[in-house]
Each structure stands twice: as structure tokens, then as C-alpha cells.
PDB file of C-alpha atoms in Angstrom:
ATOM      1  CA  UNK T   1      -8.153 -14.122  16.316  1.00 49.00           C
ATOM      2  CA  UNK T   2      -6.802 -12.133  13.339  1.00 53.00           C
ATOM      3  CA  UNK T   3      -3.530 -11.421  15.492  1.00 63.00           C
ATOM      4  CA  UNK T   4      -2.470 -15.608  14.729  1.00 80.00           C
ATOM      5  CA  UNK T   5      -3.324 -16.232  11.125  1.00 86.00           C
ATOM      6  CA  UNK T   6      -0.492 -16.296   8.943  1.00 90.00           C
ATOM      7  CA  UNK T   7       0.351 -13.128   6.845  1.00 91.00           C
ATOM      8  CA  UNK T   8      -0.956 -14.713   3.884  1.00 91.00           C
ATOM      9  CA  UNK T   9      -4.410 -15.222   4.965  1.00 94.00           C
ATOM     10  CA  UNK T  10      -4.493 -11.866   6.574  1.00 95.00           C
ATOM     11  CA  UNK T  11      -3.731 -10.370   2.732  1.00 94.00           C
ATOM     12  CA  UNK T  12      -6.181 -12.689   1.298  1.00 94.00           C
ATOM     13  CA  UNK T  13      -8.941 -11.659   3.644  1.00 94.00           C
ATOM     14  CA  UNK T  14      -8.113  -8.042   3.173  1.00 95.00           C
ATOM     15  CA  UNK T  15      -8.075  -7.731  -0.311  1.00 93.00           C
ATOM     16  CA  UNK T  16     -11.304  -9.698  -0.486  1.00 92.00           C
ATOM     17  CA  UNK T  17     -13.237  -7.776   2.024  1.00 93.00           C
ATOM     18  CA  UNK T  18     -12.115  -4.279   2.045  1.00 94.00           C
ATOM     19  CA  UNK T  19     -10.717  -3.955  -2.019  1.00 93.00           C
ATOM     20  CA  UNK T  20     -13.738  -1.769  -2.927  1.00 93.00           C
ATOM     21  CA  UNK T  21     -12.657   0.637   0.179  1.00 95.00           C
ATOM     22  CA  UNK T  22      -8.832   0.815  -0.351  1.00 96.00           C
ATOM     23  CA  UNK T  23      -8.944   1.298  -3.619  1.00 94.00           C
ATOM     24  CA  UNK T  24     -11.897   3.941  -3.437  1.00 94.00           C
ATOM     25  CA  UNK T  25      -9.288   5.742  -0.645  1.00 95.00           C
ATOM     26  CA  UNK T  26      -6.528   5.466  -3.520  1.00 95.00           C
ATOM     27  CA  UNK T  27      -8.722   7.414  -6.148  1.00 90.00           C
ATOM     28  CA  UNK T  28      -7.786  10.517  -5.723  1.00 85.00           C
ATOM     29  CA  UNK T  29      -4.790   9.846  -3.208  1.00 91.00           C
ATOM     30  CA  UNK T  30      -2.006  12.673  -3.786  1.00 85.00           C
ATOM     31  CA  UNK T  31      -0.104  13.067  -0.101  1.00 88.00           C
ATOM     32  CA  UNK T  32      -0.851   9.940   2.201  1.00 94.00           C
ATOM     33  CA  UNK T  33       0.737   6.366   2.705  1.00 95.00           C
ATOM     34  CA  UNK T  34      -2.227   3.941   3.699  1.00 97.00           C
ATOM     35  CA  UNK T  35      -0.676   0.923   5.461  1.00 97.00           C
ATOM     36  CA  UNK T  36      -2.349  -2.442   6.178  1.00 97.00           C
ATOM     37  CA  UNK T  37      -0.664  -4.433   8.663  1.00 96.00           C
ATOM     38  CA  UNK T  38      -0.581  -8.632   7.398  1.00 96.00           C
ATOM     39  CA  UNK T  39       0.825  -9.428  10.376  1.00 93.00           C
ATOM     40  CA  UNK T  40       5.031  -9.264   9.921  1.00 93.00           C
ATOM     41  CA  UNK T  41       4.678  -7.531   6.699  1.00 95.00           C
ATOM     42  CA  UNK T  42       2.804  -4.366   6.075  1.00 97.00           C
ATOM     43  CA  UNK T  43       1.111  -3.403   2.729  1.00 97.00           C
ATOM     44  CA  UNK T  44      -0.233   0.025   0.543  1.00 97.00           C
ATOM     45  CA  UNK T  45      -1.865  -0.147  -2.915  1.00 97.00           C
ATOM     46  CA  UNK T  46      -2.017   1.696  -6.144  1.00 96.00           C
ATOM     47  CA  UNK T  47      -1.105   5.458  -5.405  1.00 96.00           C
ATOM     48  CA  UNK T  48      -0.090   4.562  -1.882  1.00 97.00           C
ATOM     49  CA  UNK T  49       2.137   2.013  -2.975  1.00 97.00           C
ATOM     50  CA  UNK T  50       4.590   4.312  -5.449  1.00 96.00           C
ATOM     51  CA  UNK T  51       5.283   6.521  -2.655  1.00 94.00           C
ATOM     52  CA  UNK T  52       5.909   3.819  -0.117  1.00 95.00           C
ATOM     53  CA  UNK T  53       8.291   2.477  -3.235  1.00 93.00           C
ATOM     54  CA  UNK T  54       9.627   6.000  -3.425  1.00 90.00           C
ATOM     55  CA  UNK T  55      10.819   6.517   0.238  1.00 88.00           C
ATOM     56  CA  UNK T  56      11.873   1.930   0.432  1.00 89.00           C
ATOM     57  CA  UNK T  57      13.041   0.840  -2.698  1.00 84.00           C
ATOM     58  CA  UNK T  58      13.803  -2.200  -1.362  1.00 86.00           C
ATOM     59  CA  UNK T  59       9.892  -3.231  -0.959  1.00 93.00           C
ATOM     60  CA  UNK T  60       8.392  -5.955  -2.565  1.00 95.00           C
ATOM     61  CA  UNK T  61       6.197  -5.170  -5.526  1.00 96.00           C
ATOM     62  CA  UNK T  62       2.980  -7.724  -6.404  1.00 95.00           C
ATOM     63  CA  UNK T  63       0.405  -7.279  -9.160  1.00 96.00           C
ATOM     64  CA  UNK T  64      -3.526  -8.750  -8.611  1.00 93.00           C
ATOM     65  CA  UNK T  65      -6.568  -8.328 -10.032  1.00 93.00           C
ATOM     66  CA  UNK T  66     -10.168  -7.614  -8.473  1.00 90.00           C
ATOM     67  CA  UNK T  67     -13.668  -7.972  -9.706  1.00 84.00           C
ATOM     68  CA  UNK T  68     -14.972  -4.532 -11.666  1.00 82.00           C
ATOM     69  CA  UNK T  69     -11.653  -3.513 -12.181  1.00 85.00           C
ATOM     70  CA  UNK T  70      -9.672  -3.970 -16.099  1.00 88.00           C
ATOM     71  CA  UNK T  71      -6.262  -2.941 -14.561  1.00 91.00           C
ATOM     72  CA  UNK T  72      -3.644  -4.831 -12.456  1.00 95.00           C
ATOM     73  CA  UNK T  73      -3.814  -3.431  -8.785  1.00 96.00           C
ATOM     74  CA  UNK T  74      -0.224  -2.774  -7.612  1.00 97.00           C
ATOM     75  CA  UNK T  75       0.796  -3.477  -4.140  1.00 97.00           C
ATOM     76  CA  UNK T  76       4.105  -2.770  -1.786  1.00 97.00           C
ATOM     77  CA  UNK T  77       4.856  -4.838   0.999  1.00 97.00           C
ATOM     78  CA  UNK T  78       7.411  -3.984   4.072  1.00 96.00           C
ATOM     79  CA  UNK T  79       8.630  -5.990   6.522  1.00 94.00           C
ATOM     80  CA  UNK T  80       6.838  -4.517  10.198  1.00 92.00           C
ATOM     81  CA  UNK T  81      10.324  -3.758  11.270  1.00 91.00           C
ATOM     82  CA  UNK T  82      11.112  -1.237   8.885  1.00 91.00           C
ATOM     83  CA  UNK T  83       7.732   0.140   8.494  1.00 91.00           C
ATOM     84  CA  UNK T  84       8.629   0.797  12.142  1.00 89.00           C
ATOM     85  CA  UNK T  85      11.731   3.363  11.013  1.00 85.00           C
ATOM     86  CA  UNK T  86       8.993   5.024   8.788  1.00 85.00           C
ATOM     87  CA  UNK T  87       6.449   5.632  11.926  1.00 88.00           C
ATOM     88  CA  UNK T  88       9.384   7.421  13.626  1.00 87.00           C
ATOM     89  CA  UNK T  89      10.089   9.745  10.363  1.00 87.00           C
ATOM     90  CA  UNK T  90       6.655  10.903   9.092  1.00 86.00           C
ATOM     91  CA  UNK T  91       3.726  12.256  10.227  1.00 87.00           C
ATOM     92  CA  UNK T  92       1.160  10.016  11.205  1.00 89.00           C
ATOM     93  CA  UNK T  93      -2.303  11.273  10.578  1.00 90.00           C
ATOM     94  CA  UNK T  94      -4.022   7.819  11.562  1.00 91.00           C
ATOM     95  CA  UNK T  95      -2.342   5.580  14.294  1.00 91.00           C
ATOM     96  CA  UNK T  96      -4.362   2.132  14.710  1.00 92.00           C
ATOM     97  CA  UNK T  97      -3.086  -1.286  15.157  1.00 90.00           C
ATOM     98  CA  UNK T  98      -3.531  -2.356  11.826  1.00 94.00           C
ATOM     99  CA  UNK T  99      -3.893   0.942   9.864  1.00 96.00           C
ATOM    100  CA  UNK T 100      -2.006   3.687   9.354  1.00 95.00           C
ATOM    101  CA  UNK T 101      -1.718   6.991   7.471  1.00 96.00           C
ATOM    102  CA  UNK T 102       1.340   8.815   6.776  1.00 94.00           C
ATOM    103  CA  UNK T 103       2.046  11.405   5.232  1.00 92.00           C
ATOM    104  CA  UNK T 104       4.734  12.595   2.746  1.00 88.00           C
ATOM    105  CA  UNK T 105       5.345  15.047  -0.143  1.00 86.00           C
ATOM    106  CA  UNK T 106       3.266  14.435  -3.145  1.00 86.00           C
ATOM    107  CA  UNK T 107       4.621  13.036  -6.391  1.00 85.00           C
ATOM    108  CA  UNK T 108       5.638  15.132  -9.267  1.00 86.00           C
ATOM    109  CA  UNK T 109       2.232  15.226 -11.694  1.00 83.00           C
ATOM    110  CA  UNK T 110       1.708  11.864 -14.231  1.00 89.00           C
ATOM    111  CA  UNK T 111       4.952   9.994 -11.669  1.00 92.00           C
ATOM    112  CA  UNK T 112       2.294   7.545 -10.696  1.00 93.00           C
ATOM    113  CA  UNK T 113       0.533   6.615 -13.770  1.00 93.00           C
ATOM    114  CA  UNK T 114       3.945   6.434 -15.629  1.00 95.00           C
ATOM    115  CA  UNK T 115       5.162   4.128 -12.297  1.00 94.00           C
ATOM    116  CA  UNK T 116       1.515   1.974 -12.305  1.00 95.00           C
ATOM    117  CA  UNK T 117       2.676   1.199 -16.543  1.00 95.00           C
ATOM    118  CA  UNK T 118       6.484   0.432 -15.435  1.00 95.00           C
ATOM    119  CA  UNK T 119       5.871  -1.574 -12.540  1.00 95.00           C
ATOM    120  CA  UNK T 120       3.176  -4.038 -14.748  1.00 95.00           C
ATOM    121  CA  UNK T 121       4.886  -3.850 -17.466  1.00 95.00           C
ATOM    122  CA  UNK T 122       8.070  -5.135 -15.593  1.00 93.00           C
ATOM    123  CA  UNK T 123       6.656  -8.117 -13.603  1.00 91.00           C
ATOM    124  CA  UNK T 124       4.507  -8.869 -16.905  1.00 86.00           C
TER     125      UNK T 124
END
């Protein structure tokens, strides 16, 4: 049933059911890519997102807010077809339909906090 609703919907219903658990994943995040598949597009969030921005600078950058939470959350989007080209060149340490974890070097210390300001600031 999830396979046929539009990306869109997918994203809403991920964000609003599983926030608490990405983000909780992203807390101390310092060598994976999480990916959420929305159907043709796949996402990653906070620290997740900068290095998926690192290795595609050509993805798509959003800003949202959750309950509990005084920051913007940042999120990356990539079309399915090119997160394909990044399954073939990194190590995939989870491998599900919708879910996946790569990994890839870690960021130089304070790159993501100084990228999380940037990117808000920018679209802001």
C-alpha cells in the first residue's frame, strides 16, 4: 500500500511517525548516510544529510520543524536514480527496501554544525 502513495505523503507520514527515531539515530551520527526511500526520491536528515550534500551537491535541501525540538531539522533529498550510483560506490551496512545505511568518511570536527547554521541561514 505504501509502494502507490505519492512521494509527498510518503515524507509526510515519515516525518510524523518515525521523527523521534531518525533524529535520535542522527545524535551522535559521525560515519553513516541514513536513507529513507519517498518513493522516486530518497531522503537523510540533520548529520546524515551534510554528508549526503557533501558526496551530491546537486541535492535538494528543505528545512522543517518538529514538536520538542527549537531548531530547524535539515533534510537532503535525491532522486532514486542517483541514489542508485551511490549504492554501487559505498559500503552498505543496512540494505532494505526503504532504508539504507552507507557509509563514508566522517566530516572534519564542527563541518556539520557550521553546515546546519549555513544551510538555515541560507533558505531563511
Amino acid at each position: 500500500m505504501t509502494e502507490t502513495l505519492p512521494s509527498g505523503i510518503r515524507l509526510k507520514n515519515l516525518i510524523q511517525n518515525h521523527h523521534a527515531e531518525i533524529l535520535s539515530r542522527e545524535k551522535n551520527n559521525d560515519k553513516f548516510i541514513h536513507l529513507y526511500s519517498i518513493g522516486t526520491y530518497w531522503v537523510a536528515f540533520e548529520q546524515s544529510a551534510c554528508r549526503l550534500g557533501r558526496i551530491s551537491p546537486q541535492c535538494e535541501i528543505s528545512l522543517f520543524r518538529v514538536a520538542g525540538r527549537l531548531d530547524y531539522v535539515v533534510m537532503t533529498s535525491i532522486s532514486s536514480d542517483e541514489a542508485n550510483e551511490y549504492f554501487r560506490k559505498y559500503i552498505a551496512h543496512r540494505d532494505e527496501t526503504n532504508y539504507k545505511v552507507l557509509s563514508v568518511p566522517p566530516l572534519p570536527a564542527g563541518h556539520y554544525y557550521k553546515w546546519h547554521v549555513d544551510v538555515v541561514k541560507s533558505i531563511l
